[in-house]
Short mmCIF file of C-alpha atoms in Angstrom, two decimals:
data_model
loop_
_atom_site.label_atom_id
_atom_site.label_comp_id
_atom_site.label_asym_id
_atom_site.label_seq_id
_atom_site.Cartn_x
_atom_site.Cartn_y
_atom_site.Cartn_z
CA GLU A 295 0.00 0.00 0.00
CA THR A 296 1.82 3.07 -1.23
CA GLY A 297 -0.71 5.70 -0.23
CA VAL A 298 -0.97 6.88 -3.83
CA THR A 299 -3.63 5.31 -6.04
CA GLN A 300 -4.21 5.66 -9.76
CA THR A 301 -7.12 4.73 -11.98
CA PRO A 302 -7.48 3.19 -14.42
CA ARG A 303 -4.51 0.82 -14.33
CA HIS A 304 -4.79 0.11 -18.04
CA LEU A 305 -6.30 2.24 -20.80
CA VAL A 306 -6.59 1.69 -24.54
CA MET A 307 -7.84 4.62 -26.56
CA GLY A 308 -8.12 5.76 -30.12
CA MET A 309 -6.51 8.91 -31.38
CA THR A 310 -9.82 10.79 -31.40
CA ASN A 311 -10.95 9.78 -27.92
CA LYS A 312 -11.00 11.89 -24.77
CA LYS A 313 -10.14 10.22 -21.49
CA SER A 314 -8.88 11.18 -18.05
CA LEU A 315 -6.40 9.63 -15.66
CA LYS A 316 -7.00 10.01 -11.93
CA CYS A 317 -4.57 10.08 -9.04
CA GLU A 318 -5.34 10.29 -5.34
CA GLN A 319 -2.90 10.53 -2.46
CA HIS A 320 -3.77 9.69 1.14
CA LEU A 321 -0.52 10.97 2.67
CA GLY A 322 -1.39 14.58 3.42
CA HIS A 323 1.23 15.81 0.95
CA ASN A 324 1.27 19.26 -0.60
CA ALA A 325 2.94 18.48 -3.93
CA MET A 326 1.82 16.16 -6.73
CA TYR A 327 3.52 15.16 -9.98
CA TRP A 328 2.77 13.55 -13.33
CA TYR A 329 5.54 11.56 -15.01
CA LYS A 330 5.73 9.70 -18.31
CA GLN A 331 7.75 6.48 -18.31
CA SER A 332 8.70 4.95 -21.66
CA ALA A 333 10.67 1.75 -22.06
CA LYS A 334 14.40 2.17 -21.47
CA LYS A 335 14.07 5.94 -21.06
CA PRO A 336 14.37 8.12 -17.95
CA LEU A 337 11.26 9.28 -16.19
CA GLU A 338 10.01 12.46 -17.84
CA LEU A 339 8.48 15.04 -15.53
CA MET A 340 5.34 16.45 -17.11
CA PHE A 341 3.61 18.59 -14.49
CA VAL A 342 4.04 19.61 -10.87
CA TYR A 343 1.44 21.06 -8.53
CA SER A 344 2.21 22.59 -5.19
CA LEU A 345 -0.70 23.50 -2.94
CA GLU A 346 -3.01 23.07 -5.93
CA GLU A 347 -1.10 25.54 -8.11
CA ARG A 348 0.85 24.43 -11.15
CA VAL A 349 4.55 25.17 -10.70
CA GLU A 350 6.13 23.21 -13.54
CA ASN A 351 5.07 22.49 -17.10
CA ASN A 352 7.96 20.92 -18.96
CA SER A 353 7.05 21.67 -22.56
CA VAL A 354 4.27 19.13 -22.63
CA PRO A 355 1.98 19.11 -25.70
CA SER A 356 -1.40 20.72 -25.15
CA ARG A 357 -3.16 17.40 -25.80
CA PHE A 358 -2.25 16.68 -22.15
CA SER A 359 -4.15 18.87 -19.70
CA PRO A 360 -3.67 18.56 -15.93
CA GLU A 361 -6.14 19.48 -13.23
CA CYS A 362 -5.64 19.64 -9.47
CA PRO A 363 -8.96 20.38 -7.73
CA ASN A 364 -7.49 19.89 -4.24
CA SER A 365 -4.26 18.75 -2.66
CA SER A 366 -5.33 15.09 -2.63
CA HIS A 367 -6.44 14.69 -6.23
CA LEU A 368 -4.73 15.10 -9.57
CA PHE A 369 -6.10 14.45 -13.04
CA LEU A 370 -4.55 14.21 -16.46
CA HIS A 371 -7.02 14.88 -19.26
CA LEU A 372 -6.13 13.34 -22.60
CA HIS A 373 -7.42 14.25 -26.06
CA THR A 374 -6.36 13.59 -29.64
CA LEU A 375 -3.32 11.62 -28.53
CA GLN A 376 -0.70 10.12 -30.83
CA PRO A 377 0.62 6.54 -30.84
CA GLU A 378 3.95 7.79 -29.45
CA ASP A 379 2.09 8.87 -26.31
CA SER A 380 1.70 5.21 -25.38
CA ALA A 381 3.59 4.78 -22.12
CA LEU A 382 3.23 4.26 -18.38
CA TYR A 383 1.94 7.41 -16.68
CA LEU A 384 3.00 7.69 -13.07
CA CYS A 385 1.63 9.96 -10.42
CA ALA A 386 3.70 10.88 -7.37
CA SER A 387 3.39 13.04 -4.29
CA SER A 388 5.80 14.57 -1.79
CA HIS A 389 5.49 16.44 1.47
CA GLU A 390 6.38 19.70 -0.21
CA TYR A 391 7.74 20.99 -3.51
CA GLY A 392 11.39 21.96 -3.58
CA GLY A 393 13.81 21.57 -0.73
CA ALA A 394 16.35 18.86 -0.25
CA TYR A 395 15.44 15.29 0.69
CA ASN A 396 12.02 15.47 -0.81
CA GLU A 397 11.16 11.80 -1.19
CA GLN A 398 8.48 11.16 -3.77
CA PHE A 399 5.88 8.45 -3.30
CA PHE A 400 4.61 6.89 -6.50
CA GLY A 401 1.37 5.33 -7.57
CA PRO A 402 1.30 2.10 -9.61
CA GLY A 403 0.77 3.94 -12.87
CA THR A 404 -1.66 3.80 -15.78
CA ARG A 405 -0.49 1.78 -18.77
CA LEU A 406 -1.78 3.80 -21.75
CA THR A 407 -1.97 2.43 -25.28
CA VAL A 408 -2.97 4.76 -28.11
CA LEU A 409 -4.14 3.02 -31.27
CA GLY B 752 23.00 19.34 -20.38
CA GLN B 753 22.17 17.22 -17.39
CA ASN B 754 22.82 13.51 -17.59
CA ILE B 755 22.54 10.39 -15.47
CA ASP B 756 24.23 7.19 -16.66
CA GLN B 757 23.62 3.70 -15.36
CA PRO B 758 23.92 0.27 -17.01
CA THR B 759 20.86 -0.90 -18.89
CA GLU B 760 20.85 -4.44 -17.57
CA MET B 761 22.78 -6.63 -15.15
CA THR B 762 22.58 -10.31 -14.23
CA ALA B 763 23.57 -11.84 -10.88
CA THR B 764 23.17 -15.09 -9.00
CA GLU B 765 20.95 -15.69 -6.00
CA GLY B 766 22.94 -15.29 -2.77
CA ALA B 767 25.66 -13.21 -4.42
CA ILE B 768 26.51 -9.49 -4.26
CA VAL B 769 25.89 -6.98 -7.04
CA GLN B 770 26.92 -3.34 -7.44
CA ILE B 771 24.90 -1.00 -9.67
CA ASN B 772 26.78 2.13 -10.66
CA CYS B 773 25.41 5.58 -11.43
CA THR B 774 27.36 8.56 -12.74
CA TYR B 775 25.89 12.01 -13.06
CA GLN B 776 26.49 15.46 -14.49
CA THR B 777 23.98 17.97 -13.20
CA SER B 778 23.57 21.66 -12.55
CA GLY B 779 24.22 21.60 -8.84
CA PHE B 780 23.57 18.79 -6.39
CA ASN B 781 21.05 18.44 -3.59
CA GLY B 782 21.14 14.72 -3.06
CA LEU B 783 20.93 11.40 -4.88
CA PHE B 784 18.08 8.91 -4.65
CA TRP B 785 17.81 5.23 -5.48
CA TYR B 786 14.41 3.70 -6.21
CA GLN B 787 13.38 0.11 -6.88
CA GLN B 788 10.68 -0.66 -9.43
CA HIS B 789 9.26 -4.14 -9.95
CA ALA B 790 7.67 -4.77 -13.33
CA GLY B 791 4.21 -3.23 -13.50
CA GLU B 792 4.51 -1.61 -10.09
CA ALA B 793 5.27 1.78 -8.56
CA PRO B 794 8.87 2.88 -7.94
CA THR B 795 9.62 2.65 -4.22
CA PHE B 796 12.25 4.61 -2.31
CA LEU B 797 15.43 2.79 -1.30
CA SER B 798 17.97 5.38 -0.23
CA TYR B 799 19.08 9.01 -0.17
CA ASN B 800 22.67 10.26 -0.08
CA VAL B 801 23.70 13.89 0.20
CA LEU B 802 27.09 13.53 1.91
CA ASP B 803 30.03 11.46 0.71
CA GLY B 804 30.27 7.97 2.04
CA LEU B 805 28.36 4.77 2.53
CA GLU B 806 24.82 4.48 3.88
CA GLU B 807 23.84 0.97 4.95
CA LYS B 808 20.30 -0.25 5.29
CA GLY B 809 20.00 -4.00 5.79
CA ARG B 810 21.05 -5.89 2.66
CA PHE B 811 21.20 -2.66 0.66
CA SER B 812 23.91 0.01 0.83
CA SER B 813 24.39 3.18 -1.19
CA PHE B 814 27.63 5.06 -1.72
CA LEU B 815 28.24 8.61 -2.91
CA SER B 816 31.29 10.52 -4.12
CA ARG B 817 30.28 14.06 -5.00
CA SER B 818 33.74 14.99 -6.34
CA LYS B 819 33.54 12.11 -8.84
CA GLY B 820 29.85 12.49 -9.65
CA TYR B 821 29.41 8.85 -8.78
CA SER B 822 27.19 6.61 -6.73
CA TYR B 823 26.57 2.91 -6.43
CA LEU B 824 23.90 0.71 -4.95
CA LEU B 825 25.20 -2.49 -3.37
CA LEU B 826 22.86 -5.41 -2.89
CA LYS B 827 24.04 -8.31 -0.72
CA GLU B 828 22.68 -11.85 -0.26
CA LEU B 829 20.62 -11.49 -3.40
CA GLN B 830 17.13 -12.95 -3.40
CA MET B 831 14.89 -13.71 -6.36
CA LYS B 832 12.56 -10.91 -5.25
CA ASP B 833 15.38 -8.42 -5.89
CA SER B 834 14.78 -8.86 -9.62
CA ALA B 835 13.61 -5.37 -10.56
CA SER B 836 14.72 -2.13 -12.14
CA TYR B 837 16.81 0.23 -10.04
CA LEU B 838 16.47 3.93 -10.75
CA CYS B 839 19.10 6.53 -9.90
CA ALA B 840 17.93 10.16 -9.59
CA VAL B 841 19.80 13.36 -8.68
CA MET B 842 18.22 16.51 -7.27
CA ASP B 843 19.77 19.52 -9.00
CA SER B 844 20.25 23.09 -7.77
CA ASN B 845 16.61 23.89 -8.61
CA TYR B 846 15.44 20.88 -6.56
CA GLN B 847 14.35 19.12 -9.75
CA LEU B 848 14.86 15.36 -9.90
CA ILE B 849 16.94 14.24 -12.89
CA TRP B 850 16.38 10.55 -13.57
CA GLY B 851 18.50 7.81 -15.08
CA ALA B 852 16.91 5.29 -17.43
CA GLY B 853 17.17 2.54 -14.81
CA THR B 854 19.11 -0.70 -14.51
CA LYS B 855 17.18 -3.93 -14.96
CA LEU B 856 18.59 -6.51 -12.55
CA ILE B 857 17.99 -10.16 -13.35
CA ILE B 858 18.60 -12.68 -10.57
CA LYS B 859 19.28 -16.29 -11.57
CA PRO B 860 18.99 -19.29 -9.24
#
């Protein structure tokens, strides 16, 4: 039990679909993250929220749209994706954003396949 | 640019010792993390080093040399359940985590 949950665990979608990924953390943390993990590549940071405000957006295409309605929930809205967007999408949380020794706790990820 | 290098894959025998190396070039340094990730599961925290030297935690130890931009994760008395990917990540001067691509460790009986 990691304290960070993600749904769905697996998602197959067409290029014209709209879907959303959900993340919830039960750790009382103030920062939440979305990462993309592709095979044999480093984790790519997509978005960071601190106290429900977006603090990082690392040149992510607009077809990915994050939403953080409160400090416990994070969404990633997907629309008109491309096949190269197929990957494992990981959500993480930490006590705070910035500062040394800021251990991140990860959810199990959503395996996304775009057809 | 910022870069983290670690071997793509390693193989070791059950009961043996294995050392996974990580070298880094980053803009500043605020600590180095090791995470373990089993296939299809979340990465889980193993260790954090910010000062030079060896940190021991049970069968796992992590070493850091800041002057050499180098760390290793040492796993002793290997068990089959240690088969996983091991991710090295460095926190830079902006407190951003820079990740390596991970080392897939295969344990054979």
